Coordinates of C-alpha atoms in Angstrom, one line a residue:
M14 CA 229.8 48.7 188.6
K15 CA 232.5 50.2 186.3
N16 CA 234.4 48.2 183.7
K17 CA 231.8 45.3 183.6
F18 CA 230.5 45.3 180.1
A19 CA 232.9 44.7 177.0
H20 CA 233.0 41.9 174.4
D21 CA 236.4 40.6 173.7
L22 CA 236.7 40.4 169.9
P23 CA 238.9 37.9 168.4
F24 CA 239.9 40.3 165.7
G25 CA 240.4 44.1 165.3
A26 CA 242.1 46.2 168.0
S27 CA 242.0 45.0 171.5
L28 CA 243.5 46.7 174.4
L29 CA 245.7 44.6 176.5
P30 CA 246.3 44.7 180.3
S31 CA 249.8 45.6 179.7
G32 CA 248.6 49.0 178.3
A33 CA 249.4 48.0 174.7
T34 CA 247.0 47.2 171.8
R35 CA 246.8 43.9 169.8
F36 CA 245.7 44.1 166.2
R37 CA 244.5 41.3 164.4
F38 CA 243.3 41.5 160.6
W39 CA 242.1 38.8 158.2
A40 CA 243.7 39.4 154.6
P41 CA 244.0 36.1 152.8
A42 CA 244.8 37.7 149.5
Q43 CA 247.9 39.5 150.9
K44 CA 251.4 38.2 151.6
K45 CA 252.3 41.1 153.7
V46 CA 250.5 43.7 155.8
S47 CA 251.6 46.7 157.7
L48 CA 250.1 48.7 160.7
E49 CA 250.1 52.4 160.4
I50 CA 249.6 54.2 163.6
D51 CA 249.1 57.9 163.8
G52 CA 251.1 58.6 160.7
A53 CA 254.2 56.8 162.2
A54 CA 256.3 54.5 160.1
P55 CA 254.5 51.4 159.1
V56 CA 255.0 48.3 161.3
P57 CA 255.1 45.0 159.7
M58 CA 252.3 42.6 161.0
T59 CA 253.1 38.9 161.5
P60 CA 251.4 36.4 159.3
A61 CA 249.5 33.5 161.0
D62 CA 247.7 30.6 159.7
G63 CA 244.5 31.0 157.6
G64 CA 245.4 34.5 156.2
W65 CA 245.5 36.4 159.5
F66 CA 247.9 39.0 160.4
E67 CA 248.8 40.1 164.0
A68 CA 250.8 42.9 165.7
E69 CA 251.1 44.5 169.0
A70 CA 251.8 48.2 169.6
A71 CA 252.4 50.5 172.5
C72 CA 249.4 52.7 172.0
S73 CA 246.2 53.4 174.0
A74 CA 242.6 54.4 173.4
G75 CA 242.1 57.3 171.0
T76 CA 244.9 56.1 168.7
S77 CA 244.2 56.3 165.0
Y78 CA 245.3 53.4 162.6
R79 CA 245.0 51.7 159.5
Y80 CA 246.3 48.7 157.6
R81 CA 248.6 49.2 154.6
L82 CA 248.3 46.4 151.9
E83 CA 250.9 45.3 149.5
N84 CA 250.1 48.0 146.9
G85 CA 250.4 50.9 149.4
V86 CA 246.7 51.3 149.8
S87 CA 245.7 52.0 153.5
V88 CA 242.3 50.7 154.6
P89 CA 240.3 51.0 157.8
D90 CA 239.7 48.1 160.2
P91 CA 236.7 45.9 159.0
A92 CA 236.2 45.5 162.9
S93 CA 236.7 49.3 163.7
R94 CA 234.9 50.2 167.0
A95 CA 235.0 53.8 165.8
Q96 CA 236.1 56.0 162.9
A97 CA 238.1 59.2 163.2
D98 CA 236.0 60.9 160.3
D99 CA 234.1 58.5 157.8
V100 CA 234.3 55.0 156.3
H101 CA 237.6 56.0 154.2
G102 CA 239.6 57.3 157.0
P103 CA 241.4 55.8 159.9
S104 CA 240.0 53.6 162.6
I105 CA 240.2 54.6 166.3
V106 CA 241.4 52.4 169.2
V107 CA 238.4 52.3 171.7
D108 CA 238.4 51.3 175.4
P109 CA 235.1 49.6 175.7
R110 CA 235.3 49.4 179.5
R111 CA 235.4 53.1 179.9
Y112 CA 231.7 53.8 180.0
D113 CA 230.5 53.7 183.6
W114 CA 227.0 52.0 183.4
R115 CA 224.4 53.6 185.8
H116 CA 221.9 50.7 185.5
P117 CA 224.2 47.6 185.3
G118 CA 221.5 45.4 186.8
W119 CA 219.0 45.9 184.0
Q120 CA 217.8 42.3 182.9
G121 CA 215.3 43.5 180.1
R122 CA 211.6 42.6 179.7
P123 CA 209.8 39.7 178.6
W124 CA 208.9 39.4 174.9
D125 CA 205.1 39.4 175.7
E126 CA 205.5 43.0 177.1
T127 CA 207.2 44.3 173.9
V128 CA 205.6 47.4 172.0
L129 CA 208.2 48.5 169.5
Y130 CA 208.8 51.8 168.2
E131 CA 211.0 52.2 165.2
L132 CA 212.9 55.4 164.5
H133 CA 215.9 56.8 162.6
A134 CA 218.6 58.2 164.8
G135 CA 219.7 61.0 162.5
A136 CA 216.1 62.4 162.2
F137 CA 215.9 62.7 165.9
G138 CA 219.5 64.6 166.0
G139 CA 221.5 61.6 166.8
F140 CA 222.0 59.6 170.0
A141 CA 221.5 62.7 172.2
G142 CA 218.3 63.5 170.5
V143 CA 216.8 60.1 170.8
Q144 CA 217.7 60.0 174.5
A145 CA 215.8 63.2 175.0
A146 CA 212.7 61.7 173.4
L147 CA 212.8 58.5 175.7
P148 CA 210.5 60.0 178.4
M149 CA 207.8 60.8 175.9
L150 CA 208.0 57.4 174.5
A151 CA 207.8 55.7 177.8
D152 CA 204.8 57.8 178.7
L153 CA 203.2 56.8 175.4
G154 CA 203.3 53.2 176.6
V155 CA 206.2 52.0 174.3
T156 CA 208.3 49.4 175.9
A157 CA 211.1 49.1 173.4
V158 CA 212.8 51.5 170.9
E159 CA 214.2 50.1 167.7
L160 CA 216.9 52.0 165.9
M161 CA 217.2 51.7 162.3
P162 CA 221.0 50.7 161.4
I163 CA 223.5 53.0 163.0
N164 CA 226.8 51.4 162.0
D165 CA 229.3 53.5 159.8
F166 CA 227.9 54.4 156.4
P167 CA 229.4 56.9 153.7
G168 CA 228.8 60.6 154.3
W169 CA 226.5 62.1 156.9
R170 CA 222.9 61.1 155.9
N171 CA 221.8 57.6 155.3
W172 CA 219.1 55.1 156.3
G173 CA 221.9 52.9 157.4
Y174 CA 221.6 50.0 155.1
D175 CA 224.4 51.2 153.2
G176 CA 226.9 50.5 156.1
V177 CA 230.3 49.2 155.5
L178 CA 231.8 48.9 159.0
P179 CA 229.3 47.0 161.2
F180 CA 231.2 47.4 164.6
A181 CA 231.4 51.3 164.4
P182 CA 228.4 53.6 165.5
D183 CA 228.4 56.3 162.8
R184 CA 230.1 59.3 163.9
S185 CA 227.3 61.7 162.6
Y186 CA 225.1 60.4 165.3
G187 CA 227.6 60.5 168.4
T188 CA 230.3 58.5 169.9
P189 CA 230.4 55.0 171.2
D190 CA 229.9 56.3 174.8
E191 CA 227.0 58.4 173.7
L192 CA 225.5 55.3 172.2
K193 CA 225.9 53.5 175.5
A194 CA 224.4 56.4 177.4
L195 CA 221.4 56.3 175.3
V196 CA 220.8 52.6 175.9
D197 CA 221.7 53.2 179.6
A198 CA 219.0 56.0 179.9
A199 CA 216.4 53.7 178.1
H200 CA 217.0 51.1 180.8
G201 CA 216.6 53.7 183.6
L202 CA 213.0 54.3 182.1
G203 CA 212.2 50.7 181.8
L204 CA 212.6 50.6 178.0
M205 CA 214.3 47.9 176.0
M206 CA 216.6 48.9 173.2
F207 CA 216.8 47.1 169.8
L208 CA 219.0 47.6 167.0
D209 CA 218.4 46.8 163.3
V210 CA 221.5 45.1 161.8
V211 CA 222.5 44.4 158.2
Y212 CA 224.3 41.1 157.6
N213 CA 223.1 40.4 153.9
H214 CA 225.3 42.9 152.0
F215 CA 227.7 45.9 152.4
G216 CA 226.9 49.4 151.0
P217 CA 228.5 50.6 147.6
D218 CA 231.1 52.8 149.1
G219 CA 233.7 52.3 151.6
N220 CA 233.9 48.6 151.5
Y221 CA 237.5 47.5 151.1
L222 CA 237.1 43.7 151.9
S223 CA 237.3 42.7 148.3
A224 CA 241.0 44.4 148.2
Y225 CA 242.4 42.0 150.7
A226 CA 239.6 39.3 151.3
P227 CA 238.0 38.7 148.1
G228 CA 236.6 35.3 149.3
F229 CA 234.4 37.2 151.6
F230 CA 231.9 37.3 148.8
R231 CA 230.4 34.9 146.3
D232 CA 230.9 35.3 142.5
D233 CA 228.2 33.0 141.7
I234 CA 225.1 34.9 143.2
A235 CA 224.3 38.5 144.0
T236 CA 221.8 40.3 146.2
P237 CA 219.4 43.3 145.0
W238 CA 222.0 45.5 146.8
G239 CA 225.4 44.3 145.5
E240 CA 227.8 41.3 146.1
A241 CA 226.4 38.3 148.2
I242 CA 228.4 37.6 151.2
D243 CA 229.8 34.0 151.5
F244 CA 228.5 32.5 154.5
R245 CA 230.0 29.1 153.7
R246 CA 233.2 30.5 155.1
P247 CA 233.9 30.0 158.9
E248 CA 235.7 33.4 159.1
V249 CA 232.5 35.2 157.6
R250 CA 230.2 33.4 159.9
R251 CA 232.3 34.2 162.9
Y252 CA 232.6 37.8 161.8
F253 CA 228.9 38.4 161.9
T254 CA 228.3 36.3 164.8
E255 CA 230.7 38.4 166.8
N256 CA 228.9 41.5 165.7
A257 CA 225.6 40.2 167.0
L258 CA 227.4 39.3 170.4
Y259 CA 229.2 42.7 170.4
W260 CA 225.9 44.7 170.3
V261 CA 224.1 42.5 172.8
H262 CA 227.0 42.5 175.3
E263 CA 229.2 45.6 174.9
Y264 CA 226.3 48.0 174.3
R265 CA 223.7 46.0 176.2
F266 CA 221.0 46.2 173.5
D267 CA 217.9 44.1 174.4
G268 CA 217.3 42.7 171.0
L269 CA 218.4 42.7 167.4
R270 CA 216.3 42.9 164.3
F271 CA 218.0 41.1 161.2
D272 CA 217.4 42.8 157.9
A273 CA 216.3 40.9 154.8
V274 CA 217.8 37.5 155.9
H275 CA 216.2 35.9 152.8
A276 CA 219.3 37.2 151.1
I277 CA 221.6 35.3 153.3
S278 CA 222.5 32.1 151.2
E279 CA 223.3 29.8 154.2
A280 CA 220.3 29.9 156.1
D281 CA 221.7 27.5 158.8
W282 CA 224.0 30.3 159.8
L283 CA 221.0 32.2 161.2
D284 CA 220.2 29.6 163.7
E285 CA 223.9 28.8 164.6
M286 CA 224.2 32.6 165.3
A287 CA 220.9 32.8 167.2
G288 CA 222.0 29.7 169.3
D289 CA 225.5 31.4 170.1
V290 CA 223.8 34.6 171.3
R291 CA 221.4 32.6 173.6
R292 CA 224.1 30.6 175.1
S293 CA 226.2 33.7 175.8
V294 CA 223.4 35.5 177.6
E295 CA 223.7 35.4 181.3
P296 CA 220.8 33.7 183.3
G297 CA 217.7 35.9 184.0
R298 CA 218.6 38.5 181.0
H299 CA 215.8 39.0 178.3
V300 CA 217.4 39.2 174.9
H301 CA 215.2 39.1 171.8
L302 CA 215.8 38.2 168.1
V303 CA 213.6 39.2 165.3
L304 CA 213.7 38.5 161.6
E305 CA 212.7 40.1 158.4
H306 CA 212.3 37.4 156.0
D307 CA 210.5 37.8 152.7
G308 CA 210.4 34.0 152.1
N309 CA 208.3 33.4 155.3
V310 CA 210.2 30.7 156.6
A311 CA 208.7 29.7 159.9
D312 CA 211.1 27.2 161.1
H313 CA 213.5 29.8 162.5
L314 CA 210.6 31.0 164.9
R315 CA 210.4 27.5 166.3
R316 CA 214.1 27.8 167.4
D317 CA 215.9 30.7 168.9
F318 CA 214.1 33.7 167.1
D319 CA 211.3 35.5 168.9
A320 CA 209.4 36.8 166.0
Q321 CA 209.5 38.0 162.4
W322 CA 208.1 41.2 160.8
N323 CA 204.8 40.2 159.3
D324 CA 204.9 41.9 155.8
D325 CA 202.1 39.8 154.8
A326 CA 199.7 41.5 157.6
H327 CA 201.0 44.8 156.6
H328 CA 200.3 44.4 152.9
V329 CA 196.8 43.4 153.2
L330 CA 195.9 46.1 155.6
H331 CA 197.6 48.6 153.6
T332 CA 195.7 47.4 150.5
M333 CA 192.3 47.4 152.5
L334 CA 193.0 51.0 153.7
T335 CA 194.2 52.5 150.5
G336 CA 193.0 50.4 147.6
E337 CA 196.5 50.1 146.1
R338 CA 197.2 47.3 143.9
D339 CA 200.7 48.2 142.5
G340 CA 203.6 45.8 142.8
Y341 CA 203.4 43.2 145.6
Y342 CA 200.1 44.7 146.8
A343 CA 198.4 42.8 143.9
D344 CA 198.9 39.5 145.8
Y345 CA 196.6 41.0 148.6
A346 CA 194.0 43.0 146.9
D347 CA 191.5 40.0 146.0
Q348 CA 189.6 38.6 149.0
A349 CA 191.5 41.0 151.4
A350 CA 189.3 40.3 154.4
R351 CA 190.0 36.6 154.0
R352 CA 193.7 37.3 153.8
L353 CA 193.5 39.5 156.8
A354 CA 191.6 36.9 158.7
R355 CA 194.4 34.3 158.0
A356 CA 197.2 36.8 159.0
L357 CA 195.4 37.4 162.3
S358 CA 194.7 33.7 163.0
E359 CA 197.9 31.9 161.4
G360 CA 200.5 34.6 161.1
F361 CA 201.6 34.4 157.3
V362 CA 199.1 34.9 154.6
Y363 CA 201.4 32.9 152.1
Q364 CA 202.3 29.6 153.6
G365 CA 203.4 27.9 150.5
D366 CA 200.7 29.5 148.2
P367 CA 201.5 30.5 144.8
S368 CA 202.1 34.3 144.3
S369 CA 200.7 35.9 141.2
Y370 CA 203.4 38.8 141.7
R371 CA 206.2 36.3 141.8
K372 CA 204.6 34.6 138.6
G373 CA 203.1 31.7 140.2
E374 CA 206.1 30.9 142.5
A375 CA 205.2 29.4 145.7
R376 CA 206.1 31.4 148.8
G377 CA 206.2 30.8 152.6
T378 CA 205.7 27.7 155.0
P379 CA 203.0 26.9 157.4
S380 CA 202.9 29.1 160.4
N381 CA 199.6 28.2 162.1
D382 CA 201.1 26.3 165.0
L383 CA 203.1 29.4 166.1
P384 CA 201.8 31.6 168.8
P385 CA 200.6 35.0 167.7
T386 CA 203.6 36.9 169.6
S387 CA 205.8 35.2 166.8
F388 CA 204.7 38.0 164.6
V389 CA 205.3 41.7 164.6
L390 CA 202.4 43.8 163.4
F391 CA 202.7 47.1 161.8
L392 CA 200.8 49.5 159.7
Q393 CA 203.9 51.3 158.5
N394 CA 207.7 51.2 158.7
H395 CA 210.6 52.8 157.2
D396 CA 210.4 50.6 154.0
Q397 CA 206.6 50.8 153.5
I398 CA 206.9 54.8 153.8
G399 CA 210.3 55.7 152.5
N400 CA 210.2 53.3 149.4
R401 CA 207.3 55.2 148.1
P402 CA 208.3 57.8 145.5
F403 CA 207.3 60.9 147.9
G404 CA 207.5 59.2 151.5
D405 CA 203.8 59.8 152.1
R406 CA 202.3 58.3 155.2
L407 CA 198.9 56.7 155.7
T408 CA 197.8 60.0 157.4
S409 CA 198.0 61.4 153.8
Q410 CA 196.2 58.5 152.1
V411 CA 193.4 57.4 154.6
D412 CA 190.6 59.0 156.4
P413 CA 191.3 59.2 160.2
E414 CA 188.3 57.2 161.3
R415 CA 189.3 54.0 159.2
L416 CA 193.1 54.6 160.0
E417 CA 192.0 54.6 163.8
A418 CA 190.1 51.6 163.6
A419 CA 193.2 49.8 162.0
I420 CA 195.4 51.2 164.8
A421 CA 193.1 49.8 167.6
L422 CA 193.1 46.2 165.7
Q423 CA 196.9 46.4 165.5
L424 CA 197.4 47.5 169.2
L425 CA 194.7 45.2 170.7
S426 CA 195.8 42.2 168.7
P427 CA 198.0 39.5 170.5
H428 CA 200.6 40.1 167.9
V429 CA 203.6 42.3 168.9
P430 CA 202.8 45.8 167.8
M431 CA 205.4 48.2 166.2
I432 CA 204.8 51.9 165.7
F433 CA 206.9 53.9 163.2
M434 CA 208.0 57.3 164.4
G435 CA 205.3 59.8 164.0
E436 CA 202.3 57.6 163.7
E437 CA 201.4 58.6 167.3
E438 CA 201.5 62.1 166.3
A439 CA 199.3 61.9 163.2
A440 CA 202.3 63.3 161.3
T441 CA 201.9 64.0 157.7
S442 CA 205.6 64.9 157.2
P443 CA 207.1 62.6 154.7
F444 CA 209.8 59.8 155.5
L445 CA 211.9 60.0 152.4
Y446 CA 214.9 57.9 150.9
F447 CA 218.0 59.9 151.6
T448 CA 221.7 59.1 151.1
D449 CA 225.0 61.3 151.1
H450 CA 226.8 59.9 148.0
T451 CA 228.9 61.9 145.7
G452 CA 230.1 61.9 142.0
E453 CA 228.9 59.1 139.9
L454 CA 227.3 57.1 142.6
A455 CA 225.2 59.9 143.6
D456 CA 224.0 60.2 140.1
A457 CA 223.4 56.4 139.7
V458 CA 221.3 56.3 142.9
R459 CA 219.1 59.4 141.7
E460 CA 218.5 57.8 138.3
G461 CA 217.9 54.5 139.7
R462 CA 215.4 55.7 142.1
R463 CA 213.4 57.4 139.3
R464 CA 213.7 54.4 137.1
E465 CA 212.1 52.3 139.7
F466 CA 209.1 54.4 139.8
A467 CA 208.8 54.8 136.1
G468 CA 205.6 52.7 136.0
F469 CA 204.2 54.0 139.4
E470 CA 200.4 54.8 138.7
G471 CA 200.2 56.9 141.8
F472 CA 201.6 60.3 140.5
A473 CA 199.3 63.3 140.8
P474 CA 198.6 65.6 137.8
G475 CA 201.8 67.4 136.7
E476 CA 204.0 65.0 138.6
G477 CA 206.4 62.5 137.1
T478 CA 209.7 60.9 137.8
S479 CA 211.6 64.1 137.5
S480 CA 209.8 65.4 140.7
I481 CA 210.9 62.6 143.0
P482 CA 213.2 64.0 145.6
D483 CA 217.0 63.7 145.1
P484 CA 218.1 61.2 147.7
N485 CA 221.5 63.2 147.9
D486 CA 219.9 66.6 148.4
P487 CA 220.4 67.7 151.9
E488 CA 216.9 69.0 151.8
T489 CA 215.5 65.5 151.3
F490 CA 216.8 64.6 154.7
E491 CA 215.7 67.8 156.3
R492 CA 212.2 67.0 155.2
S493 CA 212.1 63.6 156.7
R494 CA 212.6 64.9 160.2
L495 CA 209.5 64.3 162.3
I496 CA 206.8 67.1 162.5
P497 CA 203.9 66.3 164.7
D498 CA 200.5 67.3 163.4
A499 CA 199.6 70.3 165.3
E500 CA 195.9 69.9 164.8
H501 CA 195.2 66.2 165.0
G502 CA 198.5 65.0 166.9
P503 CA 197.2 65.6 170.5
A504 CA 194.0 63.3 170.1
R505 CA 195.9 60.7 168.2
R506 CA 198.6 60.7 170.9
R507 CA 195.9 60.2 173.4
L508 CA 194.4 57.3 171.3
Y509 CA 197.8 55.4 171.3
R510 CA 198.2 55.9 174.9
D511 CA 194.8 54.7 175.8
L512 CA 195.0 51.6 173.5
L513 CA 198.5 50.8 174.9
E514 CA 197.1 51.2 178.5
I515 CA 194.4 48.6 177.7
R516 CA 197.0 46.4 176.2
R517 CA 199.2 46.5 179.2
E518 CA 196.4 46.0 181.6
A519 CA 194.1 43.4 179.9
L520 CA 196.3 41.6 177.4
T521 CA 199.9 41.6 178.3
P522 CA 199.6 39.5 181.6
R523 CA 197.6 36.9 179.6
L524 CA 199.8 36.6 176.4
A525 CA 201.9 33.6 177.5
G526 CA 200.3 30.6 176.3
A527 CA 197.9 32.6 173.9
R528 CA 196.6 30.7 170.9
S529 CA 194.5 31.5 167.9
L530 CA 190.8 30.2 167.9
G531 CA 190.4 31.2 164.3
A532 CA 189.2 34.2 162.4
S533 CA 186.3 34.7 159.9
A534 CA 186.0 37.2 157.1
I535 CA 183.1 39.3 155.9
E536 CA 184.0 40.6 152.7
P537 CA 185.1 43.1 151.7
S538 CA 186.5 44.7 154.8
T539 CA 185.3 43.1 158.0
V540 CA 187.1 40.5 160.2
V541 CA 186.3 38.8 163.4
A542 CA 189.2 37.0 165.2
R543 CA 189.4 35.1 168.4
W544 CA 192.2 34.0 170.6
Q545 CA 192.2 32.1 173.8
L546 CA 194.7 33.8 176.2
G547 CA 196.9 32.2 178.7
D548 CA 194.4 32.4 181.7
G549 CA 191.6 30.7 179.5
A550 CA 189.9 34.1 178.8
M551 CA 188.9 34.8 175.2
L552 CA 189.8 38.0 173.4
V553 CA 187.3 38.8 170.5
L554 CA 188.3 41.7 167.9
A555 CA 185.8 42.7 165.5
S556 CA 187.0 45.3 162.9
N557 CA 185.3 46.8 159.9
L558 CA 187.9 48.9 157.9
G559 CA 185.5 50.0 155.3
R560 CA 183.0 52.5 155.2
E561 CA 179.6 50.6 155.1
P562 CA 178.2 48.5 158.1
A563 CA 178.6 44.9 158.2
Q564 CA 176.3 42.2 159.5
I565 CA 178.1 39.7 161.9
E566 CA 176.9 36.9 164.1
G567 CA 178.0 35.4 167.4
V568 CA 180.0 38.0 168.9
D569 CA 179.6 38.5 172.7
G570 CA 181.9 39.3 175.7
D571 CA 182.6 42.3 178.0
A572 CA 183.8 45.4 176.0
I573 CA 187.2 46.4 176.8
Y574 CA 187.4 49.0 173.8
E575 CA 185.2 50.5 171.2
S576 CA 186.3 52.8 168.6
R577 CA 182.9 54.7 168.7
P578 CA 180.3 54.9 171.3
G579 CA 177.7 52.2 171.3
A580 CA 179.7 50.0 168.9
A581 CA 179.9 47.1 171.4
D582 CA 176.2 46.9 172.0
A583 CA 175.8 47.2 168.3
V584 CA 178.2 44.2 167.7
R585 CA 176.3 42.1 170.1
R586 CA 173.0 42.7 168.2
G587 CA 174.9 41.7 164.9
R588 CA 176.0 45.1 163.4
L589 CA 179.4 46.6 163.1
A590 CA 179.4 50.1 161.6
G591 CA 182.1 51.1 159.1
A592 CA 185.5 52.3 160.4
T593 CA 185.0 50.6 163.8
T594 CA 186.8 48.2 165.8
V595 CA 185.4 46.6 169.0
A596 CA 187.5 44.4 171.5
L597 CA 185.6 42.1 174.0
M598 CA 186.8 39.8 176.7
V599 CA 185.0 36.6 177.5
P600 CA 186.2 35.4 181.2
A601 CA 187.5 31.9 181.4
S602 CA 184.6 29.6 182.4

């Protein structure tokens, strides 16, 4: 079914039926703009209302072009579908209908079936490398692969959150058609593909918008990463809404994860955009929208968003497993089991409660009415590993038995689980923060990284800030490639496969309509949580993440998993050994 999937952008370069290309560019601070095509003489663009400039040219797919401003500076298209080289170079006219999809009938999968696997495309060798890994992930029991941001960023190595051209897949990973081939191959294996998108800021290098559309940004507020985007402007809102629609329709992504939306000043835009996406999707197709929101604002989850990354749950689990109390972990260290019980039963730990880390500021809104599938539960992700000075994983910090008890709790909870690349292989290789900046910016990033951890208490003897890897050193990126643990990896992989098979057979068919029946805490490290599933059965999870046994009461049911032999019988008698998780099912009466 060739030529079916394309999204008609109202700006940028669009191929016309006549064979020509229409160019549309928003530059309200310019009185005149010219179109440059393949080094030919500039063609004046026609001004239109609202700061728009338009032109048509007799050129086809593959043509390089830029826009020349009044001062003679030539800039790439902010809606570029592809770049010839990097963010400072020419944009390329792309034919979005050229790719011949092999699985055009794919409709996605229901949210209840979601098991996410987050990865960095560059660390896998680009789009082709990720595609080669798909059969292994499908065999593991993953149902959705989530790519960290892949839109064009400066240089050849980056996490993706420094992107400046939101519509252009980065050339270091592959071409637009190679990205489509990756998504297509995933669909052929029954896998969904998710994409992490960044709408709260642009990176520090290669963003030219201020030169011709300074109103794109606010001058009264800022984000931790740079200028705040002005979502009060309709042109700005439309730009990012079109980006979301573009990935969903032109690339057939099954879901989007929206990075740090608490840094978007106009929260109503989120719901407006999500509504537009929902209305645009053809009947029967499953598309999922997931938030990262430090403010724990639950209202979005009652509208058109499926779920939110549950940082609260991660933080309390990390504190229980490692004992760390630095930074925001201080908010979770006291009464940790009680906080974990609240996360399992109600979603957010902070639901309007004062945060000591934030100097008493209240954080969050009530979330206890939401279904458990409104929360994405993870033990690690790119931030929680890579934003450590040395990118060390839980495998390097926690003994295997306690970590495996936490893995069982995560994967057998009705919350939607997410695995970060390498967890299933017991990998000890780091995932470091890496960039490819040059000159003064490279120096600033390096020194800023070291200042960030100046007060860090976790340095080993002889270590200090000078030993923190330089983000711009190519070796920092190379060290972040996934290396499975040869000794422990096979057993850990079997554990993940076995747990995900239990989830698929015992939980997934019953998740629709599931609700919490509450959770109890047995300090310092044990929780018992219960959920009524959609068919009336009751799931009971009892988990002891400490080393000492705990006494519990009133736990019964048919064992569907025990992390050590005999643990289920012991739980029924009121004893849960340390480093142990047991899952039981009480059939509907």
